[in-house]
Coordinates of C-alpha atoms (C1' of nucleotides) in Angstrom, one line a residue:
Chain A
M1 CA -0.3 -93.8 -76.2
N2 CA -4.2 -92.9 -76.6
N3 CA -5.4 -89.7 -77.9
M4 CA -1.7 -88.7 -79.5
Q5 CA -0.9 -88.1 -82.7
M6 CA 2.8 -88.2 -83.3
H7 CA 4.4 -86.1 -86.7
D8 CA 7.7 -87.8 -87.1
D9 CA 10.0 -87.0 -84.2
D10 CA 8.4 -83.7 -83.1
V11 CA 7.2 -82.4 -80.0
V12 CA 4.7 -80.4 -80.3
V13 CA 3.3 -77.3 -79.5
D14 CA 1.7 -74.5 -80.8
D15 CA 3.5 -70.9 -80.8
L16 CA 3.9 -69.1 -77.7
H17 CA 2.5 -65.8 -77.1
G18 CA 3.6 -64.2 -73.6
L19 CA 5.9 -66.4 -72.3
G20 CA 8.2 -64.5 -74.7
R21 CA 8.7 -62.5 -71.4
F22 CA 10.7 -64.3 -70.6
E23 CA 13.8 -63.5 -73.2
S24 CA 13.9 -60.6 -76.1
V25 CA 11.2 -62.4 -78.6
G26 CA 10.8 -61.7 -82.0
E27 CA 8.8 -63.0 -84.8
Q28 CA 10.2 -65.0 -87.2
E29 CA 8.7 -65.1 -90.8
D30 CA 6.0 -68.0 -90.0
G31 CA 4.9 -66.1 -87.0
E32 CA 6.0 -68.7 -85.0
M33 CA 7.8 -66.8 -82.2
W34 CA 11.7 -66.7 -81.0
L35 CA 13.7 -65.9 -78.9
D36 CA 16.5 -64.5 -77.7
S37 CA 19.5 -66.6 -76.2
D38 CA 18.1 -69.2 -77.0
P39 CA 18.8 -72.1 -75.6
R40 CA 18.8 -74.5 -78.1
D41 CA 22.4 -73.1 -78.5
L42 CA 23.8 -74.2 -75.5
L43 CA 22.0 -77.3 -76.0
G44 CA 23.7 -77.3 -79.4
V45 CA 20.7 -77.8 -81.3
D46 CA 20.0 -77.5 -84.3
D47 CA 17.2 -75.4 -85.3
D48 CA 16.0 -77.7 -88.5
D49 CA 15.8 -80.1 -85.4
S50 CA 12.7 -82.5 -85.6
S51 CA 10.1 -82.0 -83.6
I52 CA 7.6 -84.5 -81.5
F53 CA 3.7 -83.5 -81.9
C54 CA 2.1 -84.0 -79.6
T55 CA -1.3 -82.0 -80.0
D56 CA -4.0 -83.5 -79.1
F57 CA -5.9 -83.6 -76.1
P58 CA -8.7 -84.9 -75.6
P59 CA -10.8 -83.5 -72.3
L60 CA -10.7 -86.6 -70.1
L61 CA -9.9 -88.3 -66.6
D62 CA -6.3 -89.9 -67.6
F63 CA -3.3 -87.7 -66.9
P64 CA -0.9 -86.9 -68.5
C65 CA 1.4 -89.2 -70.0
I66 CA 5.1 -88.1 -70.3
S67 CA 7.1 -90.7 -72.6
S68 CA 10.1 -91.2 -73.9
S69 CA 9.2 -92.6 -77.2
S70 CA 10.0 -92.9 -81.0
S71 CA 7.4 -93.7 -81.9
S72 CA 3.8 -92.6 -81.4
S73 CA 2.6 -96.2 -79.6
P74 CA 3.8 -96.6 -76.5
S75 CA 7.1 -98.7 -75.9
P76 CA 7.0 -101.7 -75.3
S77 CA 9.4 -101.8 -72.3
A78 CA 7.6 -98.4 -70.8
P79 CA 6.7 -99.9 -67.2
P80 CA 2.7 -99.1 -66.4
P81 CA 1.5 -96.0 -65.6
A82 CA 2.2 -94.9 -61.7
P83 CA 0.0 -95.2 -59.5
V84 CA -2.7 -92.2 -59.4
P85 CA -4.3 -90.6 -56.2
E86 CA -7.8 -89.1 -57.3
N87 CA -9.1 -90.0 -60.7
M88 CA -5.8 -89.5 -62.1
T89 CA -3.5 -91.6 -64.3
A90 CA 0.1 -90.5 -64.5
C91 CA 2.8 -92.0 -66.8
L92 CA 5.9 -91.2 -67.1
S93 CA 8.2 -94.0 -68.8
S94 CA 11.5 -93.9 -70.8
S95 CA 12.1 -96.0 -73.7
S96 CA 15.7 -94.6 -73.4
S97 CA 17.1 -97.5 -72.7
T98 CA 15.6 -99.6 -76.0
S99 CA 15.6 -96.6 -78.3
P100 CA 18.7 -94.0 -76.6
S101 CA 18.4 -92.3 -79.8
S102 CA 15.5 -91.1 -80.3
S103 CA 13.5 -89.4 -76.5
S104 CA 10.9 -87.6 -76.5
I105 CA 8.3 -86.2 -74.3
M106 CA 4.9 -86.0 -74.6
M107 CA 1.7 -84.7 -72.6
Q108 CA -1.8 -86.6 -73.2
N109 CA -4.5 -85.9 -71.2
P110 CA -3.9 -83.3 -69.1
M111 CA -7.0 -83.3 -66.7
E112 CA -9.1 -80.8 -67.4
I113 CA -8.1 -78.3 -64.2
S114 CA -9.2 -75.0 -65.7
P115 CA -10.0 -73.1 -68.5
A116 CA -8.4 -70.0 -66.8
F117 CA -6.0 -69.0 -69.8
D118 CA -4.4 -70.7 -72.7
P119 CA -1.0 -69.5 -73.6
Q120 CA 0.5 -71.0 -76.4
I121 CA 3.9 -72.0 -74.4
D122 CA 7.0 -72.3 -76.5
I123 CA 9.1 -74.9 -74.9
D124 CA 11.8 -73.2 -76.7
V125 CA 11.3 -70.8 -73.9
M126 CA 11.0 -73.2 -71.4
Q127 CA 14.9 -74.6 -73.1
D128 CA 15.9 -70.8 -71.8
L129 CA 15.5 -71.9 -68.2
L130 CA 18.3 -74.4 -69.6
D131 CA 20.3 -71.9 -70.9
T132 CA 23.0 -70.8 -67.9
N133 CA 24.2 -67.6 -68.9
D134 CA 20.7 -66.4 -68.6
M135 CA 18.3 -65.3 -65.6
W136 CA 17.3 -68.3 -64.5
D137 CA 17.8 -69.1 -61.0
P138 CA 17.4 -73.5 -60.2
T139 CA 17.0 -72.4 -57.0
S140 CA 13.6 -72.1 -58.2
V141 CA 13.3 -74.7 -59.6
F142 CA 14.4 -77.2 -56.8
P143 CA 12.9 -75.2 -53.9
Y144 CA 13.1 -77.6 -51.6
E145 CA 16.7 -78.3 -52.2
D146 CA 17.3 -74.7 -51.6
N147 CA 17.5 -74.5 -47.5
N148 CA 17.1 -70.8 -47.4
N149 CA 13.3 -71.0 -49.7
P150 CA 10.1 -72.1 -48.7
V151 CA 9.8 -75.5 -48.7
D152 CA 6.5 -76.3 -50.4
E153 CA 5.3 -79.8 -47.7
Q154 CA 4.1 -81.2 -51.3
Q155 CA 7.2 -81.3 -52.8
E156 CA 9.6 -82.4 -49.8
Q157 CA 7.0 -85.7 -49.7
M158 CA 7.4 -86.2 -53.0
Q159 CA 11.4 -86.1 -52.8
Q160 CA 11.0 -88.3 -49.7
Q161 CA 9.2 -90.8 -51.8
Q162 CA 11.1 -90.5 -54.3
Q163 CA 14.0 -91.1 -52.5
Q164 CA 12.4 -94.0 -50.9
K165 CA 12.0 -95.8 -54.5
Q166 CA 15.2 -94.3 -55.7
E167 CA 16.7 -96.8 -52.8
E168 CA 13.8 -99.3 -53.0
G169 CA 13.0 -100.2 -56.5
P170 CA 14.7 -101.5 -59.5
Q171 CA 16.2 -98.0 -61.2
D172 CA 14.1 -98.3 -64.6
E173 CA 10.6 -98.4 -62.3
Q174 CA 12.1 -95.9 -60.1
S175 CA 13.1 -93.3 -62.4
S176 CA 9.8 -93.8 -64.5
E177 CA 8.2 -93.5 -61.5
D178 CA 10.3 -90.5 -60.7
L179 CA 9.4 -88.6 -63.1
G180 CA 5.7 -90.0 -62.6
M181 CA 5.6 -88.5 -59.6
V182 CA 7.3 -85.8 -60.8
F183 CA 4.9 -84.6 -62.8
L184 CA 1.4 -85.8 -60.8
E185 CA 2.8 -83.4 -57.7
W186 CA 3.3 -80.8 -60.6
L187 CA -0.4 -80.9 -61.2
K188 CA -1.3 -81.6 -57.6
S189 CA 0.0 -78.5 -56.8
N190 CA -0.8 -76.5 -60.1
K191 CA -4.4 -77.6 -61.2
E192 CA -5.7 -74.9 -59.8
S193 CA -3.8 -73.3 -62.4
I194 CA -2.5 -75.1 -65.2
S195 CA -5.2 -76.0 -67.6
A196 CA -4.9 -79.1 -70.2
E197 CA -4.4 -76.2 -72.7
D198 CA -1.5 -75.4 -71.0
L199 CA 0.1 -78.2 -71.7
R200 CA -1.1 -79.2 -74.9
S201 CA 1.3 -75.9 -76.1
I202 CA 3.8 -77.3 -75.2
K203 CA 6.1 -77.9 -78.0
L204 CA 9.8 -79.2 -76.9
K205 CA 12.2 -80.6 -79.6
K206 CA 13.7 -83.9 -79.9
S207 CA 16.8 -83.2 -79.7
T208 CA 16.6 -80.5 -77.2
I209 CA 15.2 -82.9 -75.2
E210 CA 18.0 -84.7 -75.1
C211 CA 21.0 -82.8 -74.7
A212 CA 19.0 -81.0 -72.2
A213 CA 18.9 -84.6 -70.4
Q214 CA 21.9 -85.5 -71.4
R215 CA 23.7 -82.1 -70.0
L216 CA 21.5 -82.7 -66.5
G217 CA 23.1 -85.7 -65.6
G218 CA 22.0 -88.1 -68.5
G219 CA 19.5 -90.9 -68.7
K220 CA 16.0 -91.2 -66.6
E221 CA 18.3 -88.7 -64.3
G222 CA 18.7 -86.3 -67.0
M223 CA 15.2 -87.0 -67.9
K224 CA 13.8 -86.1 -64.3
Q225 CA 16.0 -83.4 -63.9
L226 CA 14.4 -81.6 -67.3
L227 CA 10.4 -82.6 -66.6
K228 CA 11.9 -80.8 -62.9
L229 CA 12.7 -77.5 -65.5
I230 CA 9.8 -77.9 -67.5
L231 CA 7.3 -78.3 -65.5
E232 CA 8.5 -75.8 -63.4
W233 CA 9.0 -73.0 -66.2
V234 CA 5.5 -73.8 -67.0
Q235 CA 4.3 -73.4 -63.8
N236 CA 6.4 -70.1 -63.4
H237 CA 4.8 -68.8 -66.9
H238 CA 1.2 -69.2 -65.9
L239 CA 1.5 -68.1 -63.0
H240 CA 3.1 -64.7 -63.8
K241 CA 0.2 -64.6 -66.6
R242 CA -1.9 -64.8 -64.0
R243 CA -0.8 -62.6 -62.1
M244 CA -0.8 -60.2 -65.1
P245 CA -3.1 -57.6 -64.5
P246 CA -5.6 -56.2 -67.6
E247 CA -3.3 -54.9 -70.6
P248 CA -2.5 -51.8 -69.9
E249 CA -4.2 -48.5 -72.1
P250 CA -1.7 -48.9 -75.1
E251 CA -0.1 -45.5 -75.3
P252 CA 2.4 -45.5 -78.1
A253 CA 6.0 -46.9 -77.4
Q254 CA 5.1 -45.0 -73.6
H255 CA 4.0 -47.7 -71.1
C256 CA 4.1 -47.1 -67.6
F257 CA 5.0 -49.4 -65.1
Q258 CA 4.1 -48.3 -61.1
N259 CA 5.7 -50.0 -58.5
P260 CA 3.2 -51.1 -56.3
N261 CA 5.6 -50.2 -53.3
P262 CA 7.1 -47.7 -53.3
N263 CA 11.1 -47.8 -52.0
P264 CA 12.7 -44.6 -51.5
I265 CA 15.9 -46.3 -51.0
S266 CA 14.8 -47.8 -54.7
A267 CA 17.3 -47.7 -56.9
W268 CA 15.9 -46.8 -60.9
I269 CA 15.1 -49.1 -62.6
P270 CA 14.2 -50.4 -66.9
H271 CA 10.8 -50.9 -67.8
P272 CA 10.3 -52.2 -70.7
P273 CA 9.4 -50.1 -73.4
Y274 CA 7.2 -53.2 -75.0
Y275 CA 5.5 -56.0 -73.0
A276 CA 3.9 -59.1 -74.8
D277 CA 0.2 -58.1 -75.0
P278 CA -1.0 -61.9 -74.9
T279 CA -4.4 -60.6 -75.8
A280 CA -3.4 -60.0 -78.7
G281 CA -1.2 -62.4 -79.3
T282 CA 1.8 -60.2 -80.3
M283 CA 4.8 -59.6 -78.9
F284 CA 6.4 -56.2 -78.6
P285 CA 10.8 -56.3 -78.4
S286 CA 12.1 -54.9 -74.9
M287 CA 15.1 -53.0 -75.0
L288 CA 15.8 -52.3 -71.6
G289 CA 18.5 -51.2 -69.2
Y290 CA 19.1 -50.3 -65.6
M291 CA 19.9 -47.7 -63.9
G292 CA 20.9 -48.9 -60.5
T293 CA 22.1 -47.9 -57.0
P294 CA 25.8 -46.5 -56.2
F295 CA 28.6 -48.4 -57.4
T296 CA 30.7 -49.8 -54.8
H297 CA 31.8 -52.5 -55.8
P298 CA 35.4 -51.4 -54.8
D299 CA 37.2 -52.4 -59.1
Y300 CA 34.1 -50.6 -60.3
P301 CA 34.5 -46.6 -58.8
M302 CA 32.1 -44.4 -59.9
V303 CA 33.4 -41.3 -59.4
D304 CA 30.3 -39.1 -60.7
T305 CA 29.5 -36.5 -58.4
A306 CA 26.4 -34.5 -61.3
A307 CA 23.8 -36.4 -59.1
T308 CA 22.4 -38.3 -56.3
W309 CA 21.7 -41.2 -57.3
A310 CA 23.4 -44.4 -59.2
P311 CA 25.3 -44.1 -62.4
P312 CA 24.4 -47.0 -65.3
P313 CA 26.3 -49.8 -65.5
P314 CA 29.4 -49.1 -67.7
P315 CA 29.2 -50.5 -70.9
L316 CA 29.4 -54.2 -69.3
P317 CA 27.8 -55.6 -72.5
P318 CA 24.6 -57.5 -71.1
H319 CA 24.9 -59.8 -74.0
F320 CA 25.9 -63.4 -72.5
S321 CA 27.7 -64.2 -74.8
L322 CA 30.2 -62.6 -73.3
Y323 CA 28.4 -62.6 -69.6
N324 CA 29.1 -66.6 -70.5
S325 CA 33.5 -65.8 -71.4
Y326 CA 33.0 -63.3 -68.2
R327 CA 31.1 -66.6 -65.9
E328 CA 33.7 -68.8 -66.7
Q329 CA 36.0 -66.0 -65.7
R330 CA 34.2 -65.6 -62.8
L331 CA 34.0 -69.4 -62.3
N332 CA 37.7 -70.2 -62.4
S333 CA 38.7 -66.9 -60.2
A334 CA 34.9 -67.8 -58.1
P335 CA 35.1 -63.8 -56.6
A336 CA 32.3 -63.6 -54.2
P337 CA 30.4 -61.0 -55.9
L338 CA 29.4 -58.0 -53.9
Q339 CA 25.6 -57.1 -52.9
G340 CA 26.8 -53.9 -54.2
F341 CA 28.3 -53.7 -57.4
C342 CA 25.5 -57.2 -57.6
S343 CA 23.2 -54.4 -57.4
G344 CA 24.2 -51.9 -60.5
G345 CA 24.0 -52.2 -64.1
F346 CA 25.2 -54.5 -66.4
G347 CA 27.5 -55.6 -64.5
N348 CA 25.8 -57.5 -61.4
Q349 CA 23.8 -59.0 -64.3
F350 CA 28.1 -61.2 -64.5
L351 CA 28.2 -61.6 -61.2
C352 CA 24.9 -62.2 -59.9
H353 CA 24.4 -65.1 -62.2
T354 CA 27.7 -66.2 -61.5
Q355 CA 26.6 -66.2 -57.2
M356 CA 23.5 -67.4 -58.5
L357 CA 24.0 -70.8 -60.9
Q358 CA 26.8 -71.9 -58.7
G359 CA 25.0 -74.4 -56.1
H360 CA 22.5 -76.2 -58.5
G361 CA 22.8 -74.3 -61.5
E362 CA 26.8 -75.2 -61.9
R363 CA 26.2 -78.5 -64.1
L364 CA 24.1 -76.0 -66.0
M365 CA 26.9 -73.5 -66.1
K366 CA 29.5 -75.5 -67.4
M367 CA 27.0 -77.3 -70.0
G368 CA 26.2 -73.1 -70.9
S369 CA 30.0 -72.6 -71.9
S370 CA 30.6 -75.2 -73.7
A371 CA 27.9 -73.5 -76.5
T372 CA 28.8 -69.9 -76.2
K373 CA 30.7 -69.6 -79.7
E374 CA 28.1 -71.8 -82.0
A375 CA 25.4 -69.6 -79.4
R376 CA 25.9 -66.4 -80.3
K377 CA 26.3 -66.8 -83.5
K378 CA 23.0 -68.4 -84.0
R379 CA 21.6 -65.8 -82.1
M380 CA 22.8 -62.5 -83.8
A381 CA 21.1 -64.4 -86.4
R382 CA 17.9 -64.0 -84.1
Q383 CA 19.1 -60.8 -83.6
R384 CA 19.2 -58.9 -87.3
R385 CA 15.8 -61.0 -87.7
F386 CA 14.2 -59.2 -84.9
L387 CA 15.5 -55.7 -86.0
S388 CA 14.2 -56.1 -89.3
H389 CA 10.8 -57.3 -87.4
H390 CA 11.7 -54.2 -85.0
R391 CA 12.1 -51.6 -87.8
H392 CA 8.8 -53.0 -89.7
Q393 CA 7.1 -52.3 -85.9
R394 CA 8.6 -49.0 -85.5
Q395 CA 7.6 -48.2 -89.5
L396 CA 4.0 -48.6 -89.5
S397 CA 3.5 -46.9 -85.6
S398 CA 4.5 -43.1 -86.6
T399 CA 7.4 -41.3 -85.1
A400 CA 4.9 -38.8 -84.9
G401 CA 3.8 -39.9 -81.8
Q402 CA 6.6 -40.3 -80.8
H403 CA 7.6 -36.2 -81.8
A404 CA 4.1 -35.0 -80.2
R405 CA 5.1 -36.9 -76.7
L406 CA 8.5 -34.7 -76.9
A407 CA 6.5 -31.8 -77.5
T408 CA 3.6 -32.3 -75.5
D409 CA 4.8 -33.4 -72.4
A410 CA 6.5 -30.8 -71.0
N411 CA 4.9 -31.2 -67.1
C412 CA 6.9 -33.7 -66.5
T413 CA 9.4 -34.0 -64.0
T414 CA 12.2 -36.0 -63.8
T415 CA 12.1 -36.6 -59.8
S416 CA 8.9 -38.4 -60.5
H417 CA 7.7 -41.8 -58.1
A418 CA 5.6 -44.2 -59.1
N419 CA 2.6 -42.2 -60.6
P420 CA -0.3 -43.9 -59.4
G421 CA -2.2 -41.9 -62.7
C422 CA -0.3 -43.7 -65.3
G423 CA -0.7 -47.3 -66.9
N424 CA -1.1 -48.8 -63.5
W425 CA 0.4 -52.5 -64.7
V426 CA 1.9 -53.8 -61.3
F427 CA 5.0 -54.8 -62.7
W428 CA 6.7 -55.5 -59.5
P429 CA 5.9 -57.8 -56.9
S430 CA 5.3 -56.7 -53.9
T431 CA 7.6 -59.0 -51.9
P432 CA 10.1 -60.2 -54.2
A433 CA 11.6 -64.0 -53.6
A434 CA 13.7 -65.8 -55.0
G435 CA 11.7 -68.4 -55.7
V436 CA 9.3 -66.3 -57.6
V437 CA 12.6 -65.4 -59.8
S438 CA 11.6 -66.8 -63.2
S439 CA 8.0 -65.3 -62.8
D440 CA 8.3 -62.2 -62.2
V441 CA 11.6 -62.0 -64.6
A442 CA 8.6 -62.8 -67.5
A443 CA 7.6 -60.0 -67.1
V444 CA 10.2 -58.2 -69.0
T445 CA 12.0 -59.8 -72.5
T446 CA 15.6 -59.3 -72.9
S447 CA 18.1 -61.5 -70.8
S448 CA 19.9 -58.8 -69.6
D449 CA 16.4 -57.1 -68.7
R450 CA 16.2 -60.9 -66.6
R451 CA 19.8 -61.2 -65.6
Q452 CA 18.7 -57.6 -63.7
V453 CA 15.6 -57.8 -62.6
I454 CA 16.7 -61.0 -60.4
S455 CA 19.6 -58.7 -59.2
D456 CA 17.3 -56.6 -58.1
R457 CA 14.7 -59.2 -56.9
R458 CA 17.4 -60.3 -55.3
Q459 CA 18.5 -57.1 -53.6
G460 CA 15.1 -56.8 -52.7
W461 CA 14.8 -53.3 -54.7
K462 CA 11.8 -51.9 -56.6
P463 CA 11.7 -49.8 -59.3
E464 CA 11.1 -46.3 -58.7
K465 CA 11.2 -44.1 -61.8
N466 CA 10.0 -44.4 -64.6
L467 CA 12.9 -44.3 -67.0
R468 CA 13.4 -46.8 -69.5
F469 CA 16.9 -47.3 -71.0
L470 CA 17.8 -46.5 -74.8
L471 CA 21.6 -47.1 -74.8
Q472 CA 24.1 -45.2 -73.5
K473 CA 27.6 -44.7 -75.8
V474 CA 31.0 -44.3 -74.3
L475 CA 32.1 -41.4 -75.2
K476 CA 35.4 -41.3 -77.0
Q477 CA 38.2 -38.3 -77.8
S478 CA 35.9 -37.1 -80.9
D479 CA 32.7 -37.3 -79.3
V480 CA 34.4 -35.1 -75.9
G481 CA 35.5 -32.6 -78.5
N482 CA 35.5 -29.6 -79.2
L483 CA 33.4 -30.7 -82.3
G484 CA 30.1 -31.3 -80.1
R485 CA 28.8 -34.4 -81.2
I486 CA 28.7 -37.6 -80.0
V487 CA 28.6 -40.6 -82.3
L488 CA 25.3 -43.0 -81.3
P489 CA 25.5 -46.6 -81.6
K490 CA 23.5 -47.2 -84.8
K491 CA 21.9 -49.9 -84.1
E492 CA 20.3 -48.5 -80.7
A493 CA 20.0 -45.0 -82.2
E494 CA 17.3 -47.1 -84.8
M495 CA 16.1 -49.1 -82.4
H496 CA 15.1 -46.7 -79.4
L497 CA 15.3 -43.3 -81.1
P498 CA 13.2 -41.5 -83.4
E499 CA 12.9 -42.9 -86.7
L500 CA 14.7 -40.0 -88.7
E501 CA 13.6 -39.0 -92.6
A502 CA 16.4 -36.1 -93.3
R503 CA 19.4 -36.1 -92.4
D504 CA 19.0 -33.1 -90.7
G505 CA 17.2 -35.2 -88.1
I506 CA 15.1 -33.6 -85.3
S507 CA 15.8 -31.4 -82.1
I508 CA 15.6 -33.5 -79.0
A509 CA 14.9 -32.6 -75.5
M510 CA 17.7 -34.5 -73.6
E511 CA 17.3 -33.6 -69.8
D512 CA 20.2 -34.2 -67.7
I513 CA 19.0 -36.4 -65.1
G514 CA 22.3 -35.1 -62.6
T515 CA 20.9 -31.9 -62.9
S516 CA 17.2 -31.4 -64.3
R517 CA 18.9 -28.8 -66.8
V518 CA 17.6 -29.5 -70.4
W519 CA 19.5 -29.3 -73.7
N520 CA 18.6 -28.8 -77.0
M521 CA 19.9 -31.5 -78.8
R522 CA 20.2 -32.9 -82.2
Y523 CA 19.9 -35.8 -83.2
R524 CA 20.6 -36.8 -86.6
F525 CA 22.4 -39.0 -89.4
W526 CA 24.8 -38.7 -91.6
P527 CA 24.6 -40.5 -95.0
N528 CA 28.1 -43.1 -94.8
N529 CA 28.5 -45.6 -97.4
K530 CA 25.0 -47.4 -98.2
S531 CA 24.8 -46.7 -94.0
R532 CA 24.2 -44.2 -91.8
M533 CA 26.0 -42.8 -88.9
Y534 CA 24.2 -41.1 -85.5
L535 CA 24.6 -38.5 -83.9
L536 CA 24.1 -36.1 -81.6
E537 CA 24.9 -33.1 -81.9
N538 CA 25.2 -29.6 -79.4
T539 CA 26.0 -32.6 -77.1
G540 CA 29.2 -29.9 -76.1
D541 CA 28.2 -28.0 -73.3
F542 CA 26.4 -30.5 -72.0
V543 CA 29.7 -32.7 -72.2
R544 CA 32.0 -30.1 -70.7
S545 CA 29.4 -29.1 -68.0
N546 CA 29.5 -32.6 -67.0
G547 CA 33.1 -32.8 -67.3
L548 CA 32.8 -35.7 -69.0
Q549 CA 35.5 -37.1 -71.1
E550 CA 37.2 -40.4 -72.2
G551 CA 36.2 -42.9 -71.1
D552 CA 33.4 -41.4 -69.5
F553 CA 29.5 -42.2 -71.0
I554 CA 26.7 -40.8 -71.2
V555 CA 23.6 -43.0 -70.7
I556 CA 20.1 -41.9 -73.0
Y557 CA 16.8 -42.6 -71.0
S558 CA 13.0 -42.0 -71.9
D559 CA 10.6 -41.1 -69.3
V560 CA 8.0 -44.3 -69.6
K561 CA 5.6 -41.8 -68.3
C562 CA 5.6 -37.9 -70.5
G563 CA 8.2 -40.0 -73.0
K564 CA 11.1 -36.8 -72.7
Y565 CA 14.6 -37.9 -72.7
M566 CA 16.4 -38.1 -70.2
I567 CA 20.7 -38.1 -70.3
R568 CA 23.3 -38.5 -67.9
G569 CA 26.9 -38.3 -67.7
V570 CA 28.4 -40.7 -66.0
K571 CA 32.5 -40.6 -65.0
V572 CA 34.2 -44.3 -64.9
R573 CA 37.5 -41.6 -64.7
Q574 CA 39.9 -42.3 -62.1
P575 CA 43.1 -39.7 -62.2
G576 CA 45.6 -41.7 -63.7
S577 CA 43.4 -44.1 -65.2
K578 CA 43.6 -42.7 -69.0
L579 CA 47.5 -43.1 -69.1
E580 CA 46.8 -46.8 -67.9
A581 CA 44.3 -47.3 -70.3
K582 CA 46.4 -45.4 -72.7
R583 CA 49.2 -48.2 -71.9
T584 CA 47.0 -51.1 -72.6
G585 CA 47.4 -50.1 -76.0
K586 CA 45.3 -52.1 -77.0
P587 CA 42.3 -50.4 -79.3
Q588 CA 39.3 -50.3 -77.5
R589 CA 36.5 -49.6 -80.4
N590 CA 32.6 -50.3 -79.4
L591 CA 32.6 -50.1 -76.2
H592 CA 29.4 -48.8 -75.6
A593 CA 27.2 -51.1 -73.5
S594 CA 24.3 -51.1 -76.3
S595 CA 26.2 -53.2 -78.7
P596 CA 28.2 -55.1 -76.1
S597 CA 28.7 -58.6 -78.4
Q598 CA 31.0 -56.3 -80.2
A599 CA 33.3 -55.2 -76.9
V600 CA 35.2 -59.1 -76.5
D601 CA 39.2 -58.9 -76.7
G602 CA 40.9 -60.7 -78.0
S603 CA 41.6 -62.3 -74.6
G604 CA 38.1 -63.8 -74.7
G605 CA 37.5 -61.6 -71.4
L606 CA 34.8 -58.0 -71.4
S607 CA 37.1 -55.7 -73.0
S608 CA 34.3 -53.3 -72.6
S609 CA 34.1 -54.1 -68.5
S610 CA 37.8 -54.7 -68.3
A611 CA 38.9 -51.3 -70.3
V612 CA 36.1 -49.7 -67.7
K613 CA 38.1 -51.2 -65.0
E614 CA 40.9 -49.9 -66.4
T615 CA 39.8 -46.6 -66.7
A616 CA 38.1 -46.4 -63.4
T617 CA 41.2 -47.8 -61.0
Chain B
dA1 C1' 32.7 -58.8 -98.0
dG2 C1' 30.1 -55.7 -95.6
dA3 C1' 28.7 -53.1 -91.2
dT4 C1' 30.3 -50.5 -88.3
dC5 C1' 32.1 -46.5 -85.7
dA6 C1' 36.4 -43.3 -85.0
dT7 C1' 38.1 -39.7 -86.8
dG8 C1' 40.9 -37.4 -90.7
dC9 C1' 39.8 -33.6 -93.1
dA10 C1' 38.0 -30.9 -96.8
dA11 C1' 34.8 -27.2 -97.1
dC12 C1' 32.2 -23.6 -95.9
dG13 C1' 30.4 -19.1 -92.9
dC14 C1' 31.7 -15.8 -90.5
dA15 C1' 34.2 -12.2 -88.3
Chain C
dG1 C1' 42.6 -17.2 -88.9
dC2 C1' 39.2 -19.9 -86.5
dG3 C1' 35.2 -22.3 -85.8
dT4 C1' 31.7 -25.4 -88.0
dT5 C1' 29.7 -28.7 -90.5
dG6 C1' 29.4 -32.8 -92.9
dC7 C1' 31.8 -36.5 -95.3
dA8 C1' 35.5 -40.5 -96.4
dT9 C1' 38.5 -42.9 -94.4
dG10 C1' 40.5 -46.4 -92.3
dA11 C1' 40.4 -49.9 -88.1
dT12 C1' 37.9 -52.7 -86.4
dC13 C1' 34.1 -56.2 -86.3
dT14 C1' 31.2 -59.6 -88.2
dC15 C1' 29.2 -62.8 -91.2

DNA sequence: AGATCATGCAACGCA
DNA sequence: GCGTTGCATGATCTC
């Protein structure tokens, strides 16, 4: 392989900025981006895995060469490059038969197709596509296998060619050519938008490749599927980046996303509080929630009457460590997800993903469940790093800005629709389509967000209101008692609410979304051991006015346009449910959805969701 | 072991 | 005496 620099076993990559919109993204100490829900978790790849470096892509007419090799030299058994029309040559080879223990993907010398942009593509993100508990829609990767999706003629032809070749030639040769053709066709169809830089910055860890290929069927076919995933991801990311308009004017912790196609019946949707700044190369984490359309799921009734719009989902954990468990349960019982339920909130994320992943993604789903526990460990470690990083960012940016916003944005209304005068970053495509899920979803950063967006997209929903989910809390007895204070989850409070210097905290005007009434609450903390307990005080009237009781929950949002805080009380209870909930006897702790990862019950199910169901039925 | 969080309860203020 | 405030403690969870 000419022009290839190989170092050890590593596949390369620069780091990537911008792709992190796929996931909750942080920045490690070494500056490398990391992602929540790292697909490596599910792939069982250690962090310290060796990788293959492929850093040198001199401009030329040769075509990318993808091979499986343990060294920088081409495998002796590697077949010659597949014939490529025009002035391209492609090579997709695999030497797994000769050195099965090591394989790599090397992209070499992609044509200088377009200097359009320079995404630093971390295929760690792409690996995330393999993370079945996340948002990736396998049907978007193989659209030609989906009768419902528009079929790319080229891809169709390519597939036919592949099938023909599979029927004709020897297996190895077929596979190699398949790989070559896959890559070639992809490049042909994306030559307008994919540059050499794009390909150059792809990094894949060797072990990841191996694991992924193995889990995708193993052997050549697995490699082919993996390649498809990679290419699809690159394509989607790239298209997304191209769609992105110029970065909106920076506004501290206040970003406005306008729905270009306002839908009068659309649901509240989350907006990313932070977004990737592709130009600055910085990545900001996002914690998004969702306020969906009314639940219609019979197992999940909501009796809230305070407002006309749908409540956010009760404490169904967005974290897919739980999702995995839940998904497995769902797979076993295989109930058909209901659209209404699928439409809103975290709960829909589970259901929709279950649905989404069935079919093409089923295999991926299975592979994800096997590594859930390990995945969670690593994910949590990354999350801690992320929180630390985020906190540091927050300290750098003055909290005074937020306070000022609270004080100065009195004119903001609660029922504003998409406001053309605010940022104007077109966040949503006007024509949602299943086939563009990945690229669309790349605009949000957390896995739960992505799931939500996927669900929304599939339901044809668009954002209407510029509310950003901050946190929610399932109310305990002490929260709804006469003390008039609500304990807030620490992590989310520190992350999304103004940083508190003094224990007395600050006064926050919380506008009741249901009634538009403004409640002046005090957000403060108590020192507790070496930590803090965050409280929302003066909540008594709010609780009483909304008739909130134990088991109900509150959701706090911020209006991304004017920055003011909004609160909503949601009742999930039905008559008799409280008794039933108590009858279960099991103490239910940490049921607030904002820290769902702690809400796993002993049965491996979703304590939070089940708890809500208990109270709701 | 440490962190988080629900809640008990003492201290305090006020009528 | 009653309501409020703030701390302490214990249960639970995570590492």
